[in-house]
Amino acid sequence: MADYYKVLGVSKNASSEEIKKAYRKLAHQHHPDKGGEEKKFKEINEAYQTLGNPQKRAQYDQFGRTFSAFGGPTGGWEGAPGGFGFEGFQGFPGGFDFRGFRDAKGFGDFSAKGGPASGWDFVDFGDIFEDFFGFEGGRKSKKRQRRGKDIAIDLEITLEEAFRGEDREIELQKMVVCPRCQGSGGEPGTKTVKCPTCDGRGEIYETHRSFFGTFSKVSACPKCGGDGKRPEKKCNECGGDGRVRKIEKISLHIPAGISDGEVIKLEEKGEAGELGSRPGDLYIRVHIKKHKHFKRKGDDIYYELSLNFSQAALGDVVLIPTLEGDASLKIPSGPESGEILTLRGKGMPHFYGSGRGDQIVVLKIKTPKKLTQKQKELMEKLKEENL
């Protein structure tokens, strides 16, 4: 997985202007119309779309890129904390956030008589427009939001599993749709009746007096959640919530080439929502176990091969392990310790495209610490030949 900062060639504390400048330079350099590589150009654009947006950049810095099982890579944790935008109150350009008034100079706590705090708990403008007018982030709330909670878990896999990709089944204890009432909250066979609290309107109206005057509040009915109707009898299993806590088996596909720390998003596989409303999402952060033979750098696999003196001097053909079985490798005569040989296309599959990385073989020449008498005699003869 390419690092967006490395793609643009900037540091993680680079300013917005530095990011924009780097993008323009690279986009001009790698544009396909000017002979650039299309894949590289797309990667540069993808990086700028995330880092050039302060909100997406903050998500990326905290969570990295995520992989949606229903839509490919995304620039951050959709639905995760910090992953939402605030739409301002209608009529105020630029999305005015009234919550800021609470911390503004001169808007501290006031008493009922108008002086500094001595009994009046000052309510900020954000609370006023949300509580008294029924607005949430600038929109009128006609129905209580009952979407299920998102769930985030960790999953450990082997390097071989990351190489080939595979299907997994995991068990997760969470809130699921009640099997008895199918999420309706009502006992099967009973009727649905008009909510007596709101008289079927789904809303309740209240009038409040405050420091600023009298306000009328319209909000979703707390008894029916804004539906205007309720089951005549609550479900015996879920108590009317439409959900119960159970262990659920969830099928998961791990894409080939996935990197350590990548996040897979399964839409609507989180907690079930109240009374059949939309479930939350499930986020699975993948961790790859340390391998006893291989080290991964990007999509390349590194393997250290030990050679004895005779193999290094004369050359050899050896079998070495790869992620898909043993492969033959020709060792030239006279290599130095630390020299590398490359097996093309024997690395990890590219997660965001076709093809594969390489397997890099690092040669290490062993110096024997104990020699037999015969080996000593042979070494003495080689010494005489200045070898």
PDB file of C-alpha atoms in Angstrom, residues 136-358:
ATOM      1  CA  GLU A 136     -29.454  18.542  14.261  1.00  0.00           C
ATOM      2  CA  GLY A 137     -26.520  20.024  12.356  1.00  0.00           C
ATOM      3  CA  GLY A 138     -28.814  22.383  10.439  1.00  0.00           C
ATOM      4  CA  ARG A 139     -31.514  19.852   9.514  1.00  0.00           C
ATOM      5  CA  LYS A 140     -34.868  19.430  11.135  1.00  0.00           C
ATOM      6  CA  SER A 141     -35.046  16.101  12.917  1.00  0.00           C
ATOM      7  CA  LYS A 142     -38.417  14.524  12.197  1.00  0.00           C
ATOM      8  CA  LYS A 143     -37.472  11.025  13.208  1.00  0.00           C
ATOM      9  CA  ARG A 144     -35.113   9.782  15.853  1.00  0.00           C
ATOM     10  CA  GLN A 145     -31.918   8.359  14.395  1.00  0.00           C
ATOM     11  CA  ARG A 146     -31.743   4.694  15.393  1.00  0.00           C
ATOM     12  CA  ARG A 147     -29.027   3.412  13.095  1.00  0.00           C
ATOM     13  CA  GLY A 148     -26.975   0.631  14.643  1.00  0.00           C
ATOM     14  CA  LYS A 149     -23.500   1.268  16.003  1.00  0.00           C
ATOM     15  CA  ASP A 150     -20.359   0.629  13.953  1.00  0.00           C
ATOM     16  CA  ILE A 151     -18.002  -2.105  15.178  1.00  0.00           C
ATOM     17  CA  ALA A 152     -14.203  -2.171  14.772  1.00  0.00           C
ATOM     18  CA  ILE A 153     -12.198  -5.373  15.321  1.00  0.00           C
ATOM     19  CA  ASP A 154      -8.681  -6.661  14.631  1.00  0.00           C
ATOM     20  CA  LEU A 155      -7.860  -9.778  12.589  1.00  0.00           C
ATOM     21  CA  GLU A 156      -4.463 -11.490  12.399  1.00  0.00           C
ATOM     22  CA  ILE A 157      -3.485 -13.453   9.273  1.00  0.00           C
ATOM     23  CA  THR A 158      -0.316 -15.072   7.928  1.00  0.00           C
ATOM     24  CA  LEU A 159       1.799 -13.689   5.107  1.00  0.00           C
ATOM     25  CA  GLU A 160       0.764 -16.682   2.970  1.00  0.00           C
ATOM     26  CA  GLU A 161      -2.911 -15.818   3.522  1.00  0.00           C
ATOM     27  CA  ALA A 162      -2.237 -12.217   2.528  1.00  0.00           C
ATOM     28  CA  PHE A 163      -0.415 -13.505  -0.568  1.00  0.00           C
ATOM     29  CA  ARG A 164      -3.169 -15.718  -1.907  1.00  0.00           C
ATOM     30  CA  GLY A 165      -6.236 -14.038  -0.406  1.00  0.00           C
ATOM     31  CA  GLU A 166      -8.923 -16.158   1.155  1.00  0.00           C
ATOM     32  CA  ASP A 167     -12.434 -16.346   2.509  1.00  0.00           C
ATOM     33  CA  ARG A 168     -12.883 -16.365   6.277  1.00  0.00           C
ATOM     34  CA  GLU A 169     -15.792 -16.842   8.613  1.00  0.00           C
ATOM     35  CA  ILE A 170     -15.649 -15.003  11.908  1.00  0.00           C
ATOM     36  CA  GLU A 171     -17.924 -15.140  14.926  1.00  0.00           C
ATOM     37  CA  LEU A 172     -18.972 -11.862  16.511  1.00  0.00           C
ATOM     38  CA  GLN A 173     -21.179 -11.207  19.526  1.00  0.00           C
ATOM     39  CA  LYS A 174     -23.344  -8.183  18.803  1.00  0.00           C
ATOM     40  CA  MET A 175     -26.890  -6.830  18.648  1.00  0.00           C
ATOM     41  CA  VAL A 176     -28.787  -8.616  15.855  1.00  0.00           C
ATOM     42  CA  VAL A 177     -32.332  -8.414  14.530  1.00  0.00           C
ATOM     43  CA  CYS A 178     -34.688 -10.199  16.924  1.00  0.00           C
ATOM     44  CA  PRO A 179     -35.561 -13.572  15.350  1.00  0.00           C
ATOM     45  CA  ARG A 180     -38.967 -13.628  17.060  1.00  0.00           C
ATOM     46  CA  CYS A 181     -40.404 -10.295  15.872  1.00  0.00           C
ATOM     47  CA  GLN A 182     -38.039  -9.772  12.888  1.00  0.00           C
ATOM     48  CA  GLY A 183     -37.120  -6.342  14.192  1.00  0.00           C
ATOM     49  CA  SER A 184     -40.638  -4.931  14.543  1.00  0.00           C
ATOM     50  CA  GLY A 185     -40.545  -4.917  18.350  1.00  0.00           C
ATOM     51  CA  GLY A 186     -44.059  -6.363  18.547  1.00  0.00           C
ATOM     52  CA  GLU A 187     -45.146  -9.779  19.742  1.00  0.00           C
ATOM     53  CA  PRO A 188     -45.966 -11.886  16.641  1.00  0.00           C
ATOM     54  CA  GLY A 189     -49.693 -11.969  15.936  1.00  0.00           C
ATOM     55  CA  THR A 190     -50.455  -8.690  17.720  1.00  0.00           C
ATOM     56  CA  LYS A 191     -51.642  -5.497  16.050  1.00  0.00           C
ATOM     57  CA  THR A 192     -49.869  -2.199  15.521  1.00  0.00           C
ATOM     58  CA  VAL A 193     -51.758   0.688  17.117  1.00  0.00           C
ATOM     59  CA  LYS A 194     -51.538   4.466  17.025  1.00  0.00           C
ATOM     60  CA  CYS A 195     -49.018   5.822  19.507  1.00  0.00           C
ATOM     61  CA  PRO A 196     -50.986   7.370  22.388  1.00  0.00           C
ATOM     62  CA  THR A 197     -48.116   9.681  23.360  1.00  0.00           C
ATOM     63  CA  CYS A 198     -48.023  11.612  20.080  1.00  0.00           C
ATOM     64  CA  ASP A 199     -51.494  10.625  18.857  1.00  0.00           C
ATOM     65  CA  GLY A 200     -49.991   9.088  15.718  1.00  0.00           C
ATOM     66  CA  ARG A 201     -48.165  12.239  14.565  1.00  0.00           C
ATOM     67  CA  GLY A 202     -44.687  10.909  15.349  1.00  0.00           C
ATOM     68  CA  GLU A 203     -43.782  14.281  16.871  1.00  0.00           C
ATOM     69  CA  ILE A 204     -44.334  16.021  20.159  1.00  0.00           C
ATOM     70  CA  TYR A 205     -44.531  19.781  20.664  1.00  0.00           C
ATOM     71  CA  GLU A 206     -43.182  21.596  23.682  1.00  0.00           C
ATOM     72  CA  THR A 207     -42.802  25.249  24.640  1.00  0.00           C
ATOM     73  CA  HIS A 208     -39.822  26.433  26.689  1.00  0.00           C
ATOM     74  CA  ARG A 209     -38.862  29.715  28.213  1.00  0.00           C
ATOM     75  CA  SER A 210     -35.231  30.725  28.211  1.00  0.00           C
ATOM     76  CA  PHE A 211     -32.949  33.710  28.535  1.00  0.00           C
ATOM     77  CA  PHE A 212     -33.695  34.569  24.893  1.00  0.00           C
ATOM     78  CA  GLY A 213     -37.463  34.283  25.091  1.00  0.00           C
ATOM     79  CA  THR A 214     -40.034  31.587  24.390  1.00  0.00           C
ATOM     80  CA  PHE A 215     -39.199  28.772  21.989  1.00  0.00           C
ATOM     81  CA  SER A 216     -41.366  26.010  20.567  1.00  0.00           C
ATOM     82  CA  LYS A 217     -39.729  22.645  20.292  1.00  0.00           C
ATOM     83  CA  VAL A 218     -40.735  19.962  17.803  1.00  0.00           C
ATOM     84  CA  SER A 219     -39.037  16.595  18.323  1.00  0.00           C
ATOM     85  CA  ALA A 220     -39.479  12.940  17.476  1.00  0.00           C
ATOM     86  CA  CYS A 221     -41.769  11.116  19.861  1.00  0.00           C
ATOM     87  CA  PRO A 222     -39.586   9.237  22.376  1.00  0.00           C
ATOM     88  CA  LYS A 223     -42.108   6.383  22.655  1.00  0.00           C
ATOM     89  CA  CYS A 224     -42.520   5.477  18.984  1.00  0.00           C
ATOM     90  CA  GLY A 225     -39.296   7.023  17.644  1.00  0.00           C
ATOM     91  CA  GLY A 226     -41.197   9.184  15.154  1.00  0.00           C
ATOM     92  CA  ASP A 227     -43.164   6.345  13.528  1.00  0.00           C
ATOM     93  CA  GLY A 228     -46.507   7.393  14.993  1.00  0.00           C
ATOM     94  CA  LYS A 229     -47.387   3.795  15.799  1.00  0.00           C
ATOM     95  CA  ARG A 230     -46.454   1.158  18.325  1.00  0.00           C
ATOM     96  CA  PRO A 231     -47.031  -2.566  18.709  1.00  0.00           C
ATOM     97  CA  GLU A 232     -50.049  -3.413  20.824  1.00  0.00           C
ATOM     98  CA  LYS A 233     -47.861  -5.838  22.781  1.00  0.00           C
ATOM     99  CA  LYS A 234     -44.068  -5.768  23.034  1.00  0.00           C
ATOM    100  CA  CYS A 235     -42.081  -8.763  21.824  1.00  0.00           C
ATOM    101  CA  ASN A 236     -41.424 -11.238  24.621  1.00  0.00           C
ATOM    102  CA  GLU A 237     -37.851 -11.866  23.453  1.00  0.00           C
ATOM    103  CA  CYS A 238     -36.489  -8.374  22.774  1.00  0.00           C
ATOM    104  CA  GLY A 239     -38.825  -6.325  24.968  1.00  0.00           C
ATOM    105  CA  GLY A 240     -39.887  -4.111  22.059  1.00  0.00           C
ATOM    106  CA  ASP A 241     -36.397  -3.039  20.957  1.00  0.00           C
ATOM    107  CA  GLY A 242     -36.374  -5.230  17.855  1.00  0.00           C
ATOM    108  CA  ARG A 243     -32.854  -6.458  18.704  1.00  0.00           C
ATOM    109  CA  VAL A 244     -31.192  -9.112  20.842  1.00  0.00           C
ATOM    110  CA  ARG A 245     -27.552  -9.849  21.614  1.00  0.00           C
ATOM    111  CA  LYS A 246     -26.330 -13.026  19.935  1.00  0.00           C
ATOM    112  CA  ILE A 247     -23.255 -14.543  18.279  1.00  0.00           C
ATOM    113  CA  GLU A 248     -23.405 -14.133  14.510  1.00  0.00           C
ATOM    114  CA  LYS A 249     -21.209 -15.782  11.884  1.00  0.00           C
ATOM    115  CA  ILE A 250     -19.958 -13.320   9.274  1.00  0.00           C
ATOM    116  CA  SER A 251     -18.322 -14.254   5.968  1.00  0.00           C
ATOM    117  CA  LEU A 252     -15.305 -12.171   5.017  1.00  0.00           C
ATOM    118  CA  HIS A 253     -13.127 -12.067   1.906  1.00  0.00           C
ATOM    119  CA  ILE A 254      -9.489 -11.065   2.412  1.00  0.00           C
ATOM    120  CA  PRO A 255      -8.152  -9.684  -0.904  1.00  0.00           C
ATOM    121  CA  ALA A 256      -4.825 -10.980  -2.201  1.00  0.00           C
ATOM    122  CA  GLY A 257      -1.986  -8.512  -1.626  1.00  0.00           C
ATOM    123  CA  ILE A 258      -3.533  -6.780   1.379  1.00  0.00           C
ATOM    124  CA  SER A 259      -0.995  -4.945   3.555  1.00  0.00           C
ATOM    125  CA  ASP A 260      -0.511  -4.894   7.296  1.00  0.00           C
ATOM    126  CA  GLY A 261      -2.812  -2.297   8.845  1.00  0.00           C
ATOM    127  CA  GLU A 262      -5.306  -2.171   5.957  1.00  0.00           C
ATOM    128  CA  VAL A 263      -8.967  -1.913   6.962  1.00  0.00           C
ATOM    129  CA  ILE A 264     -11.776  -3.899   5.352  1.00  0.00           C
ATOM    130  CA  LYS A 265     -15.228  -2.367   5.616  1.00  0.00           C
ATOM    131  CA  LEU A 266     -18.322  -4.581   5.603  1.00  0.00           C
ATOM    132  CA  GLU A 267     -21.390  -2.418   5.182  1.00  0.00           C
ATOM    133  CA  GLU A 268     -24.345  -3.096   7.487  1.00  0.00           C
ATOM    134  CA  LYS A 269     -22.498  -5.848   9.367  1.00  0.00           C
ATOM    135  CA  GLY A 270     -22.228  -3.853  12.603  1.00  0.00           C
ATOM    136  CA  GLU A 271     -24.837  -3.591  15.353  1.00  0.00           C
ATOM    137  CA  ALA A 272     -28.473  -3.939  14.256  1.00  0.00           C
ATOM    138  CA  GLY A 273     -30.481  -0.713  14.463  1.00  0.00           C
ATOM    139  CA  GLU A 274     -33.533  -0.243  16.646  1.00  0.00           C
ATOM    140  CA  LEU A 275     -36.867  -1.482  15.283  1.00  0.00           C
ATOM    141  CA  GLY A 276     -35.484  -2.598  11.929  1.00  0.00           C
ATOM    142  CA  SER A 277     -33.555   0.582  11.083  1.00  0.00           C
ATOM    143  CA  ARG A 278     -30.252   0.449   9.191  1.00  0.00           C
ATOM    144  CA  PRO A 279     -27.439  -1.539  10.836  1.00  0.00           C
ATOM    145  CA  GLY A 280     -24.020  -0.057  11.475  1.00  0.00           C
ATOM    146  CA  ASP A 281     -20.889  -1.075   9.569  1.00  0.00           C
ATOM    147  CA  LEU A 282     -18.102  -3.462  10.520  1.00  0.00           C
ATOM    148  CA  TYR A 283     -14.459  -2.370  10.216  1.00  0.00           C
ATOM    149  CA  ILE A 284     -11.783  -5.071  10.274  1.00  0.00           C
ATOM    150  CA  ARG A 285      -8.166  -3.982  10.647  1.00  0.00           C
ATOM    151  CA  VAL A 286      -5.846  -6.657   9.262  1.00  0.00           C
ATOM    152  CA  HIS A 287      -2.549  -7.505  10.984  1.00  0.00           C
ATOM    153  CA  ILE A 288      -0.001  -9.762   9.261  1.00  0.00           C
ATOM    154  CA  LYS A 289       2.065 -12.075  11.452  1.00  0.00           C
ATOM    155  CA  LYS A 290       5.848 -11.912  11.354  1.00  0.00           C
ATOM    156  CA  HIS A 291       7.254 -14.616   9.025  1.00  0.00           C
ATOM    157  CA  LYS A 292      10.151 -16.868   9.963  1.00  0.00           C
ATOM    158  CA  HIS A 293      11.788 -16.659   6.494  1.00  0.00           C
ATOM    159  CA  PHE A 294      10.505 -13.588   4.691  1.00  0.00           C
ATOM    160  CA  LYS A 295      10.323  -9.855   5.229  1.00  0.00           C
ATOM    161  CA  ARG A 296       7.884  -7.741   3.262  1.00  0.00           C
ATOM    162  CA  LYS A 297       8.677  -4.275   1.942  1.00  0.00           C
ATOM    163  CA  GLY A 298       5.798  -2.941  -0.116  1.00  0.00           C
ATOM    164  CA  ASP A 299       4.987  -5.734  -2.546  1.00  0.00           C
ATOM    165  CA  ASP A 300       8.538  -7.124  -2.578  1.00  0.00           C
ATOM    166  CA  ILE A 301       9.534 -10.126  -0.462  1.00  0.00           C
ATOM    167  CA  TYR A 302      13.062 -10.302   0.995  1.00  0.00           C
ATOM    168  CA  TYR A 303      14.797 -13.590   1.732  1.00  0.00           C
ATOM    169  CA  GLU A 304      18.281 -14.071   3.178  1.00  0.00           C
ATOM    170  CA  LEU A 305      20.276 -16.957   1.630  1.00  0.00           C
ATOM    171  CA  SER A 306      23.384 -18.277   3.374  1.00  0.00           C
ATOM    172  CA  LEU A 307      26.226 -19.579   1.163  1.00  0.00           C
ATOM    173  CA  ASN A 308      29.364 -21.454   2.165  1.00  0.00           C
ATOM    174  CA  PHE A 309      32.797 -20.644   0.756  1.00  0.00           C
ATOM    175  CA  SER A 310      32.671 -23.247  -2.004  1.00  0.00           C
ATOM    176  CA  GLN A 311      29.252 -22.110  -3.251  1.00  0.00           C
ATOM    177  CA  ALA A 312      30.394 -18.506  -3.275  1.00  0.00           C
ATOM    178  CA  ALA A 313      33.636 -19.307  -5.046  1.00  0.00           C
ATOM    179  CA  LEU A 314      32.340 -21.771  -7.628  1.00  0.00           C
ATOM    180  CA  GLY A 315      28.700 -20.711  -7.983  1.00  0.00           C
ATOM    181  CA  ASP A 316      25.784 -23.104  -7.567  1.00  0.00           C
ATOM    182  CA  VAL A 317      22.127 -23.816  -8.332  1.00  0.00           C
ATOM    183  CA  VAL A 318      19.970 -23.983  -5.220  1.00  0.00           C
ATOM    184  CA  LEU A 319      16.316 -24.350  -4.294  1.00  0.00           C
ATOM    185  CA  ILE A 320      14.927 -21.525  -2.207  1.00  0.00           C
ATOM    186  CA  PRO A 321      11.458 -21.083  -0.671  1.00  0.00           C
ATOM    187  CA  THR A 322       8.951 -18.625  -2.129  1.00  0.00           C
ATOM    188  CA  LEU A 323       5.369 -17.862  -1.132  1.00  0.00           C
ATOM    189  CA  GLU A 324       4.140 -20.334  -3.744  1.00  0.00           C
ATOM    190  CA  GLY A 325       6.663 -23.152  -3.249  1.00  0.00           C
ATOM    191  CA  ASP A 326      10.354 -23.795  -3.920  1.00  0.00           C
ATOM    192  CA  ALA A 327      12.068 -22.144  -6.881  1.00  0.00           C
ATOM    193  CA  SER A 328      15.428 -22.750  -8.520  1.00  0.00           C
ATOM    194  CA  LEU A 329      18.030 -19.980  -8.231  1.00  0.00           C
ATOM    195  CA  LYS A 330      21.380 -19.836 -10.013  1.00  0.00           C
ATOM    196  CA  ILE A 331      24.218 -18.423  -7.897  1.00  0.00           C
ATOM    197  CA  PRO A 332      26.988 -16.864  -9.995  1.00  0.00           C
ATOM    198  CA  SER A 333      30.587 -17.491  -8.990  1.00  0.00           C
ATOM    199  CA  GLY A 334      32.303 -14.910  -6.813  1.00  0.00           C
ATOM    200  CA  PRO A 335      29.421 -12.934  -5.261  1.00  0.00           C
ATOM    201  CA  GLU A 336      30.092 -10.737  -2.256  1.00  0.00           C
ATOM    202  CA  SER A 337      28.185 -10.909   0.998  1.00  0.00           C
ATOM    203  CA  GLY A 338      25.206  -8.549   0.837  1.00  0.00           C
ATOM    204  CA  GLU A 339      24.816  -8.832  -2.924  1.00  0.00           C
ATOM    205  CA  ILE A 340      21.228  -9.358  -4.103  1.00  0.00           C
ATOM    206  CA  LEU A 341      19.598 -11.536  -6.752  1.00  0.00           C
ATOM    207  CA  THR A 342      16.037 -10.968  -7.953  1.00  0.00           C
ATOM    208  CA  LEU A 343      13.271 -13.429  -8.777  1.00  0.00           C
ATOM    209  CA  ARG A 344      10.907 -11.388 -10.930  1.00  0.00           C
ATOM    210  CA  GLY A 345       7.191 -11.660 -10.183  1.00  0.00           C
ATOM    211  CA  LYS A 346       7.650 -13.849  -7.101  1.00  0.00           C
ATOM    212  CA  GLY A 347       6.512 -11.217  -4.601  1.00  0.00           C
ATOM    213  CA  MET A 348       3.081 -10.090  -3.366  1.00  0.00           C
ATOM    214  CA  PRO A 349       0.185  -9.396  -5.757  1.00  0.00           C
ATOM    215  CA  HIS A 350      -0.406  -5.682  -6.274  1.00  0.00           C
ATOM    216  CA  PHE A 351      -3.433  -4.772  -4.150  1.00  0.00           C
ATOM    217  CA  TYR A 352      -4.514  -1.888  -6.389  1.00  0.00           C
ATOM    218  CA  GLY A 353      -3.734  -3.367  -9.796  1.00  0.00           C
ATOM    219  CA  SER A 354      -2.465  -6.324 -11.765  1.00  0.00           C
ATOM    220  CA  GLY A 355       0.950  -7.927 -11.534  1.00  0.00           C
ATOM    221  CA  ARG A 356       3.169  -8.813  -8.607  1.00  0.00           C
ATOM    222  CA  GLY A 357       6.228  -7.610  -6.792  1.00  0.00           C
ATOM    223  CA  ASP A 358       9.588  -9.417  -6.775  1.00  0.00           C
TER     224      ASP A 358
END
